[in-house]
Amino acid sequence: MEKEKSVLLNIWFAYVMFYVCFKHLFINDNFLYVLMDTLFLLIVMETLYHKNIIKIKNDWIFHIILVLNMFFSVFYARSFGDALKFSIIFSNFLLIAIWFSFYSGWQKKFYSWMKYGCLFHLAFTIFSVAFKETSLRISARFLDSEMQRMTVRWMQEFHQYAGISGQLGTNAFFFSVLIGLFGAEWCAAQKIKTSTKILYLFSWMGLILTGKKGLLITVFIATIVICWTAENKFSRRKILELMSLGGVGISILGIALHKRIQEIFYVSVVSRIQIMQGMVAAILEKPIFGNGVNSVGFFTYDSHLGHNIYLQMWVEQGIIGLVVLLFMLFFPLFLTLKRIRRQNPGFKVNNTNYYFSLFMQIFVIVYGFSGNPLYDYNIIITYFLALSSGMSKG
């Protein structure tokens, strides 16, 4: 029976990896959710068959409240169908994560499969640097015409690499996950493998090649946080030295490429200001209950997402949703830090789960100021499962 359970979990996390890493290749993705729920139902049935005790952890309280508020706002959203779909998918991912938080022995399978998928994108991105034309011919077979056009433009004009993901941010997210996983292993292990160190450095290289400034800063901050908590491996003095060294490197790069950086920041800042102006106007219109889930595009420049989950939440679910969101993000973070502090200082217990959970929580909180982590399905399910991994038994 244990063998059958292991096979089922391998199939499940292989599919989760496929969804996170290759969902963008499908124009119509509805069948992906049907297949996901079918596999998840098999896991639920297997668990219930063995009469495992189900007890929802306190970490999920504010997630559940947010989802209830989300479904309430569906009824006055600008687009009922889009709002309902988003709410169902979001709550579906949450249900999956809650279930796995009392399901033990799955984390290593989750990490392994995520590494396989993200390393594929890393390899293809590095390949794209060396063989630009060949990589573009390959990506043209998988991406639609608009995604391929942008991939070509980013590569040829800006030297930024979207790989086969079709989006710079999506590609950067894959490398962020790799950095989080390898960094968590590094913090938890007594001795780190040379291969892990090499892949860790290449993951940073991949992230830099995407040119995503917000994600680069976010991952740097999240890495500093998990290193800071791992006092057995990284002294605080070394962390401060690392931050100082990074600051000097960024300063030198900024001076050398100031004109190019100024052009990039100008375009980015202007568009973000226009988006923010639309959101502020929407907040002033309905500050308490908001305008309904998935409504932000009706108010922003060129129908963009908010590029700030806090303001977007205020636009869509009002000040009530914003307050719940803040509790949803920071309450589990407090509990995760508390769990880490309680561990044996000798680290006889594997803490990879706690560190990766901490990394993804900091990632969402920080990136939430400039990106859309809670409105991107790939990030949502990865964040929820990482959070779950820090609660359940290893």
Tab-separated table of C-alpha atoms in Angstrom:
chain	number	residue	atom	x	y	z
A	1	MET	CA	0.000	0.000	0.000
A	2	GLU	CA	2.872	2.399	0.791
A	3	LYS	CA	4.282	1.765	-2.694
A	4	GLU	CA	0.941	2.625	-4.290
A	5	LYS	CA	0.764	5.775	-2.164
A	6	SER	CA	4.282	6.790	-3.261
A	7	VAL	CA	3.420	6.261	-6.929
A	8	LEU	CA	0.253	8.349	-6.573
A	9	LEU	CA	2.164	11.183	-4.898
A	10	ASN	CA	4.834	11.096	-7.607
A	11	ILE	CA	2.178	11.355	-10.300
A	12	TRP	CA	0.487	14.190	-8.427
A	13	PHE	CA	3.615	16.314	-7.941
A	14	ALA	CA	4.811	15.592	-11.471
A	15	TYR	CA	1.510	17.066	-12.602
A	16	VAL	CA	1.830	20.057	-10.244
A	17	MET	CA	5.268	20.710	-11.735
A	18	PHE	CA	3.830	20.424	-15.253
A	19	TYR	CA	1.074	22.877	-14.370
A	20	VAL	CA	3.420	25.436	-12.799
A	21	CYS	CA	6.142	25.190	-15.448
A	22	PHE	CA	4.213	24.571	-18.673
A	23	LYS	CA	0.663	25.863	-18.176
A	24	HIS	CA	1.487	28.909	-20.307
A	25	LEU	CA	1.795	26.710	-23.405
A	26	PHE	CA	-1.971	26.118	-23.502
A	27	ILE	CA	-4.387	28.783	-24.717
A	28	ASN	CA	-7.376	26.970	-23.221
A	29	ASP	CA	-6.297	25.647	-19.814
A	30	ASN	CA	-9.647	24.561	-18.362
A	31	PHE	CA	-8.854	20.869	-18.858
A	32	LEU	CA	-5.757	21.296	-16.670
A	33	TYR	CA	-7.930	22.092	-13.637
A	34	VAL	CA	-10.237	19.140	-14.315
A	35	LEU	CA	-7.276	16.784	-14.465
A	36	MET	CA	-5.740	18.351	-11.357
A	37	ASP	CA	-8.946	17.910	-9.353
A	38	THR	CA	-9.295	14.311	-10.554
A	39	LEU	CA	-5.812	13.435	-9.294
A	40	PHE	CA	-6.401	15.310	-6.057
A	41	LEU	CA	-9.664	13.424	-5.507
A	42	LEU	CA	-7.752	10.139	-5.753
A	43	ILE	CA	-5.357	11.342	-3.031
A	44	VAL	CA	-8.276	12.429	-0.820
A	45	MET	CA	-9.997	9.060	-1.245
A	46	GLU	CA	-6.783	7.193	-0.414
A	47	THR	CA	-6.317	9.294	2.739
A	48	LEU	CA	-9.907	8.896	3.903
A	49	TYR	CA	-9.720	5.151	3.230
A	50	HIS	CA	-6.998	4.925	5.879
A	51	LYS	CA	-9.095	7.099	8.223
A	52	ASN	CA	-6.375	9.707	8.782
A	53	ILE	CA	-7.342	12.396	11.300
A	54	ILE	CA	-8.028	15.757	9.702
A	55	LYS	CA	-7.299	18.890	11.726
A	56	ILE	CA	-7.025	22.285	10.060
A	57	LYS	CA	-4.084	24.289	11.427
A	58	ASN	CA	-4.386	27.828	12.718
A	59	ASP	CA	-2.151	29.102	9.910
A	60	TRP	CA	-5.045	28.862	7.453
A	61	ILE	CA	-7.638	30.890	9.386
A	62	PHE	CA	-7.177	34.152	7.496
A	63	HIS	CA	-6.802	32.389	4.130
A	64	ILE	CA	-10.248	30.889	4.637
A	65	ILE	CA	-11.717	34.241	5.696
A	66	LEU	CA	-10.221	35.901	2.609
A	67	VAL	CA	-11.764	33.263	0.334
A	68	LEU	CA	-15.188	33.724	1.949
A	69	ASN	CA	-14.914	37.479	1.403
A	70	MET	CA	-13.774	36.785	-2.152
A	71	PHE	CA	-16.884	34.762	-2.986
A	72	PHE	CA	-19.047	37.472	-1.413
A	73	SER	CA	-17.487	40.074	-3.720
A	74	VAL	CA	-18.144	37.910	-6.790
A	75	PHE	CA	-21.787	38.985	-6.773
A	76	TYR	CA	-20.973	42.647	-7.411
A	77	ALA	CA	-17.826	42.179	-9.523
A	78	ARG	CA	-17.587	43.843	-12.925
A	79	SER	CA	-17.378	40.433	-14.633
A	80	PHE	CA	-19.241	37.703	-12.752
A	81	GLY	CA	-17.789	34.858	-14.836
A	82	ASP	CA	-14.130	35.917	-14.531
A	83	ALA	CA	-14.546	36.663	-10.821
A	84	LEU	CA	-16.159	33.294	-10.158
A	85	LYS	CA	-13.463	31.398	-12.072
A	86	PHE	CA	-10.649	33.149	-10.201
A	87	SER	CA	-12.333	32.549	-6.830
A	88	ILE	CA	-12.910	28.864	-7.554
A	89	ILE	CA	-9.319	28.277	-8.687
A	90	PHE	CA	-7.882	30.239	-5.753
A	91	SER	CA	-10.016	28.345	-3.219
A	92	ASN	CA	-9.221	25.071	-4.992
A	93	PHE	CA	-5.484	25.643	-4.576
A	94	LEU	CA	-6.052	26.592	-0.939
A	95	LEU	CA	-8.014	23.391	-0.298
A	96	ILE	CA	-5.179	21.338	-1.808
A	97	ALA	CA	-2.599	23.063	0.420
A	98	ILE	CA	-4.723	22.652	3.544
A	99	TRP	CA	-5.093	18.948	2.806
A	100	PHE	CA	-1.359	18.440	2.382
A	101	SER	CA	-0.624	20.298	5.616
A	102	PHE	CA	-1.773	17.213	7.545
A	103	TYR	CA	-0.443	14.749	4.946
A	104	SER	CA	3.127	13.670	5.718
A	105	GLY	CA	6.104	12.539	3.646
A	106	TRP	CA	5.429	14.451	0.429
A	107	GLN	CA	7.782	17.429	0.565
A	108	LYS	CA	10.835	15.806	-1.028
A	109	LYS	CA	8.727	14.664	-3.986
A	110	PHE	CA	7.365	18.177	-4.373
A	111	TYR	CA	10.842	19.717	-4.257
A	112	SER	CA	12.346	17.173	-6.667
A	113	TRP	CA	9.697	17.604	-9.336
A	114	MET	CA	9.775	21.408	-9.059
A	115	LYS	CA	13.548	21.310	-9.537
A	116	TYR	CA	13.194	19.196	-12.693
A	117	GLY	CA	10.740	21.611	-14.271
A	118	CYS	CA	12.553	24.799	-13.272
A	119	LEU	CA	15.977	23.412	-14.254
A	120	PHE	CA	14.582	22.713	-17.719
A	121	HIS	CA	13.788	26.414	-18.081
A	122	LEU	CA	17.193	27.338	-16.673
A	123	ALA	CA	18.965	25.107	-19.197
A	124	PHE	CA	16.923	26.494	-22.087
A	125	THR	CA	17.569	30.092	-21.008
A	126	ILE	CA	21.329	29.554	-20.849
A	127	PHE	CA	21.094	27.759	-24.211
A	128	SER	CA	19.280	30.841	-25.575
A	129	VAL	CA	22.222	33.078	-24.647
A	130	ALA	CA	24.661	30.931	-26.618
A	131	PHE	CA	22.368	29.960	-29.513
A	132	LYS	CA	19.868	32.777	-29.952
A	133	GLU	CA	18.494	31.927	-33.393
A	134	THR	CA	18.159	28.206	-32.670
A	135	SER	CA	16.381	28.863	-29.387
A	136	LEU	CA	13.957	31.251	-31.108
A	137	ARG	CA	13.128	28.625	-33.734
A	138	ILE	CA	12.363	26.174	-30.932
A	139	SER	CA	10.233	28.615	-28.924
A	140	ALA	CA	8.268	29.525	-32.064
A	141	ARG	CA	6.929	25.961	-32.143
A	142	PHE	CA	5.411	26.284	-28.662
A	143	LEU	CA	4.480	29.947	-28.130
A	144	ASP	CA	1.662	31.830	-29.821
A	145	SER	CA	2.586	34.604	-32.244
A	146	GLU	CA	2.269	37.448	-29.711
A	147	MET	CA	4.371	35.690	-27.050
A	148	GLN	CA	6.988	34.788	-29.657
A	149	ARG	CA	7.118	38.382	-30.930
A	150	MET	CA	7.758	39.673	-27.414
A	151	THR	CA	10.338	36.937	-26.734
A	152	VAL	CA	12.260	37.984	-29.858
A	153	ARG	CA	12.052	41.669	-28.976
A	154	TRP	CA	13.209	41.165	-25.376
A	155	MET	CA	16.143	39.059	-26.523
A	156	GLN	CA	17.312	41.155	-29.457
A	157	GLU	CA	16.628	44.682	-28.211
A	158	PHE	CA	17.017	44.414	-24.438
A	159	HIS	CA	19.116	41.235	-23.982
A	160	GLN	CA	16.491	39.870	-21.587
A	161	TYR	CA	15.558	36.205	-21.822
A	162	ALA	CA	12.051	34.786	-21.467
A	163	GLY	CA	13.181	31.340	-22.634
A	164	ILE	CA	10.248	29.161	-23.559
A	165	SER	CA	7.965	30.680	-20.935
A	166	GLY	CA	6.671	33.547	-23.054
A	167	GLN	CA	7.055	36.058	-20.196
A	168	LEU	CA	10.118	37.477	-18.469
A	169	GLY	CA	8.356	37.433	-15.093
A	170	THR	CA	7.266	33.813	-15.498
A	171	ASN	CA	10.787	32.745	-16.422
A	172	ALA	CA	12.207	34.713	-13.494
A	173	PHE	CA	9.765	33.001	-11.138
A	174	PHE	CA	11.134	29.571	-12.089
A	175	PHE	CA	14.640	30.682	-11.122
A	176	SER	CA	13.341	32.269	-7.939
A	177	VAL	CA	11.906	28.896	-6.919
A	178	LEU	CA	15.240	27.200	-7.634
A	179	ILE	CA	17.096	29.778	-5.539
A	180	GLY	CA	14.587	29.253	-2.726
A	181	LEU	CA	14.890	25.460	-2.838
A	182	PHE	CA	18.690	25.342	-3.062
A	183	GLY	CA	19.006	28.095	-0.466
A	184	ALA	CA	16.701	26.236	1.927
A	185	GLU	CA	18.754	23.059	1.516
A	186	TRP	CA	21.938	25.027	2.098
A	187	CYS	CA	20.603	26.502	5.332
A	188	ALA	CA	19.353	23.153	6.646
A	189	ALA	CA	22.195	20.809	5.688
A	190	GLN	CA	25.312	20.076	7.697
A	191	LYS	CA	27.256	19.808	4.438
A	192	ILE	CA	26.123	21.060	1.047
A	193	LYS	CA	26.939	19.236	-2.194
A	194	THR	CA	29.183	20.938	-4.754
A	195	SER	CA	26.553	20.279	-7.439
A	196	THR	CA	23.976	22.140	-5.358
A	197	LYS	CA	26.305	25.141	-5.018
A	198	ILE	CA	26.870	25.201	-8.785
A	199	LEU	CA	23.168	24.966	-9.604
A	200	TYR	CA	22.449	27.643	-7.015
A	201	LEU	CA	24.848	30.049	-8.714
A	202	PHE	CA	23.450	29.216	-12.166
A	203	SER	CA	19.942	29.898	-10.841
A	204	TRP	CA	21.036	33.404	-9.885
A	205	MET	CA	22.552	33.786	-13.331
A	206	GLY	CA	19.256	32.775	-14.915
A	207	LEU	CA	17.365	35.290	-12.782
A	208	ILE	CA	19.744	38.083	-13.795
A	209	LEU	CA	19.352	37.164	-17.489
A	210	THR	CA	15.607	37.823	-17.295
A	211	GLY	CA	16.288	41.425	-16.329
A	212	LYS	CA	13.401	41.496	-13.824
A	213	LYS	CA	14.461	44.117	-11.301
A	214	GLY	CA	11.602	43.615	-8.851
A	215	LEU	CA	12.098	39.855	-8.659
A	216	LEU	CA	15.863	40.195	-8.315
A	217	ILE	CA	15.433	42.505	-5.316
A	218	THR	CA	12.691	40.293	-3.881
A	219	VAL	CA	14.743	37.106	-4.065
A	220	PHE	CA	17.780	38.856	-2.607
A	221	ILE	CA	15.739	40.014	0.398
A	222	ALA	CA	14.102	36.581	0.856
A	223	THR	CA	17.530	34.917	0.710
A	224	ILE	CA	18.932	37.301	3.328
A	225	VAL	CA	15.988	36.508	5.628
A	226	ILE	CA	16.386	32.722	5.490
A	227	CYS	CA	20.153	33.039	5.911
A	228	TRP	CA	19.635	35.313	8.892
A	229	THR	CA	17.513	32.670	10.620
A	230	ALA	CA	20.090	29.915	9.961
A	231	GLU	CA	22.606	31.084	12.530
A	232	ASN	CA	24.426	27.755	12.469
A	233	LYS	CA	25.526	28.338	8.881
A	234	PHE	CA	25.574	32.066	8.292
A	235	SER	CA	26.747	34.547	10.884
A	236	ARG	CA	25.026	37.915	10.805
A	237	ARG	CA	28.353	39.572	10.141
A	238	LYS	CA	28.788	37.564	6.933
A	239	ILE	CA	25.270	38.465	5.850
A	240	LEU	CA	26.005	42.158	6.343
A	241	GLU	CA	29.232	41.728	4.372
A	242	LEU	CA	27.276	40.018	1.592
A	243	MET	CA	24.737	42.837	1.514
A	244	SER	CA	27.520	45.426	1.418
A	245	LEU	CA	29.315	43.607	-1.375
A	246	GLY	CA	26.092	43.346	-3.331
A	247	GLY	CA	25.442	47.050	-2.823
A	248	VAL	CA	28.899	47.953	-4.150
A	249	GLY	CA	28.415	45.684	-7.173
A	250	ILE	CA	25.023	47.190	-7.971
A	251	SER	CA	26.437	50.707	-7.601
A	252	ILE	CA	29.306	50.001	-10.007
A	253	LEU	CA	26.900	48.423	-12.501
A	254	GLY	CA	24.533	51.370	-12.125
A	255	ILE	CA	27.298	53.886	-12.903
A	256	ALA	CA	28.498	51.896	-15.925
A	257	LEU	CA	25.031	51.378	-17.406
A	258	HIS	CA	23.221	54.431	-16.043
A	259	LYS	CA	21.746	55.531	-19.384
A	260	ARG	CA	20.311	52.100	-20.173
A	261	ILE	CA	18.973	51.686	-16.635
A	262	GLN	CA	17.414	55.150	-16.773
A	263	GLU	CA	15.526	54.221	-19.967
A	264	ILE	CA	14.204	50.976	-18.477
A	265	PHE	CA	13.180	52.575	-15.204
A	266	TYR	CA	11.505	55.498	-16.965
A	267	VAL	CA	9.170	53.256	-18.970
A	268	SER	CA	8.478	51.014	-15.978
A	269	VAL	CA	7.867	53.845	-13.506
A	270	VAL	CA	5.562	55.808	-15.837
A	271	SER	CA	3.364	52.786	-16.547
A	272	ARG	CA	3.220	51.856	-12.840
A	273	ILE	CA	2.175	55.399	-11.928
A	274	GLN	CA	-0.639	55.259	-14.481
A	275	ILE	CA	-1.789	51.916	-13.097
A	276	MET	CA	-1.659	53.213	-9.532
A	277	GLN	CA	-3.680	56.322	-10.417
A	278	GLY	CA	-6.468	54.123	-11.761
A	279	MET	CA	-6.453	51.979	-8.619
A	280	VAL	CA	-6.564	55.001	-6.297
A	281	ALA	CA	-9.598	56.316	-8.178
A	282	ALA	CA	-11.313	52.932	-7.826
A	283	ILE	CA	-10.526	52.789	-4.099
A	284	LEU	CA	-12.034	56.232	-3.538
A	285	GLU	CA	-15.168	55.094	-5.364
A	286	LYS	CA	-15.796	52.018	-3.185
A	287	PRO	CA	-13.327	51.949	-0.261
A	288	ILE	CA	-15.164	49.573	2.128
A	289	PHE	CA	-16.309	46.565	0.094
A	290	GLY	CA	-14.417	47.186	-3.135
A	291	ASN	CA	-15.431	46.564	-6.721
A	292	GLY	CA	-15.366	42.762	-6.726
A	293	VAL	CA	-12.757	40.116	-7.533
A	294	ASN	CA	-10.854	40.419	-10.820
A	295	SER	CA	-12.200	43.934	-11.423
A	296	VAL	CA	-8.940	45.907	-11.297
A	297	GLY	CA	-8.474	45.753	-15.095
A	298	PHE	CA	-11.551	47.941	-15.543
A	299	PHE	CA	-9.756	50.804	-13.792
A	300	THR	CA	-6.069	50.512	-14.712
A	301	TYR	CA	-3.979	51.686	-17.628
A	302	ASP	CA	-4.296	49.272	-20.566
A	303	SER	CA	-6.289	46.824	-18.348
A	304	HIS	CA	-3.188	45.772	-16.421
A	305	LEU	CA	-3.211	43.947	-13.122
A	306	GLY	CA	-2.354	46.184	-10.193
A	307	HIS	CA	1.359	45.329	-9.838
A	308	ASN	CA	0.696	45.744	-6.119
A	309	ILE	CA	-1.367	43.089	-4.364
A	310	TYR	CA	-2.176	45.389	-1.451
A	311	LEU	CA	-3.718	48.146	-3.540
A	312	GLN	CA	-5.357	45.626	-5.865
A	313	MET	CA	-6.933	43.846	-2.920
A	314	TRP	CA	-8.253	47.190	-1.672
A	315	VAL	CA	-9.694	47.910	-5.135
A	316	GLU	CA	-11.387	44.524	-5.406
A	317	GLN	CA	-12.318	43.475	-1.868
A	318	GLY	CA	-12.192	46.809	-0.086
A	319	ILE	CA	-10.482	47.755	3.135
A	320	ILE	CA	-11.939	44.593	4.709
A	321	GLY	CA	-10.128	42.419	2.183
A	322	LEU	CA	-6.900	44.379	2.618
A	323	VAL	CA	-6.889	43.905	6.406
A	324	VAL	CA	-7.605	40.175	6.030
A	325	LEU	CA	-4.835	39.917	3.422
A	326	LEU	CA	-2.289	41.462	5.804
A	327	PHE	CA	-3.240	38.983	8.544
A	328	MET	CA	-3.179	36.167	5.977
A	329	LEU	CA	0.415	36.993	5.010
A	330	PHE	CA	1.946	37.908	8.367
A	331	PHE	CA	0.233	35.510	10.793
A	332	PRO	CA	1.684	32.339	9.141
A	333	LEU	CA	5.037	34.145	8.844
A	334	PHE	CA	5.057	34.680	12.606
A	335	LEU	CA	4.211	31.000	13.192
A	336	THR	CA	6.909	29.828	10.759
A	337	LEU	CA	9.596	31.897	12.493
A	338	LYS	CA	8.368	30.537	15.817
A	339	ARG	CA	8.718	26.938	14.547
A	340	ILE	CA	12.250	27.606	13.319
A	341	ARG	CA	13.320	29.051	16.673
A	342	ARG	CA	11.990	25.988	18.479
A	343	GLN	CA	14.172	23.591	16.498
A	344	ASN	CA	17.229	21.878	17.889
A	345	PRO	CA	20.207	24.269	17.537
A	346	GLY	CA	22.268	21.351	16.300
A	347	PHE	CA	19.861	20.964	13.379
A	348	LYS	CA	19.470	17.215	13.779
A	349	VAL	CA	16.006	17.693	12.311
A	350	ASN	CA	15.811	18.549	8.596
A	351	ASN	CA	14.530	22.119	8.383
A	352	THR	CA	14.403	22.483	4.599
A	353	ASN	CA	10.611	22.605	4.808
A	354	TYR	CA	10.657	25.553	7.194
A	355	TYR	CA	13.230	27.508	5.205
A	356	PHE	CA	11.516	27.050	1.842
A	357	SER	CA	8.199	27.978	3.425
A	358	LEU	CA	9.820	31.087	4.890
A	359	PHE	CA	11.431	31.957	1.555
A	360	MET	CA	8.146	31.782	-0.369
A	361	GLN	CA	6.286	33.775	2.279
A	362	ILE	CA	8.854	36.585	2.168
A	363	PHE	CA	8.827	36.329	-1.630
A	364	VAL	CA	5.071	36.949	-1.836
A	365	ILE	CA	5.099	39.724	0.776
A	366	VAL	CA	7.957	41.683	-0.829
A	367	TYR	CA	7.114	41.012	-4.482
A	368	GLY	CA	3.543	41.995	-3.659
A	369	PHE	CA	4.636	45.655	-3.667
A	370	SER	CA	5.666	45.576	-7.344
A	371	GLY	CA	4.144	42.415	-8.830
A	372	ASN	CA	1.050	40.220	-8.855
A	373	PRO	CA	2.032	37.090	-6.872
A	374	LEU	CA	-1.457	36.359	-5.509
A	375	TYR	CA	-3.067	36.861	-8.906
A	376	ASP	CA	-0.746	34.538	-10.828
A	377	TYR	CA	-1.931	30.931	-10.619
A	378	ASN	CA	1.611	29.529	-10.944
A	379	ILE	CA	2.771	31.498	-7.932
A	380	ILE	CA	-0.399	30.934	-5.880
A	381	ILE	CA	-0.209	27.137	-5.871
A	382	THR	CA	3.571	27.143	-5.293
A	383	TYR	CA	3.184	29.563	-2.377
A	384	PHE	CA	0.325	27.575	-0.826
A	385	LEU	CA	2.197	24.251	-1.076
A	386	ALA	CA	5.385	25.838	0.312
A	387	LEU	CA	3.365	27.204	3.222
A	388	SER	CA	1.864	23.757	3.726
A	389	SER	CA	5.315	22.126	3.686
A	390	GLY	CA	6.332	24.223	6.686
A	391	MET	CA	3.333	23.028	8.700
A	392	SER	CA	3.269	19.296	7.983
A	393	LYS	CA	5.584	16.506	9.015
A	394	GLY	CA	8.613	15.902	6.830
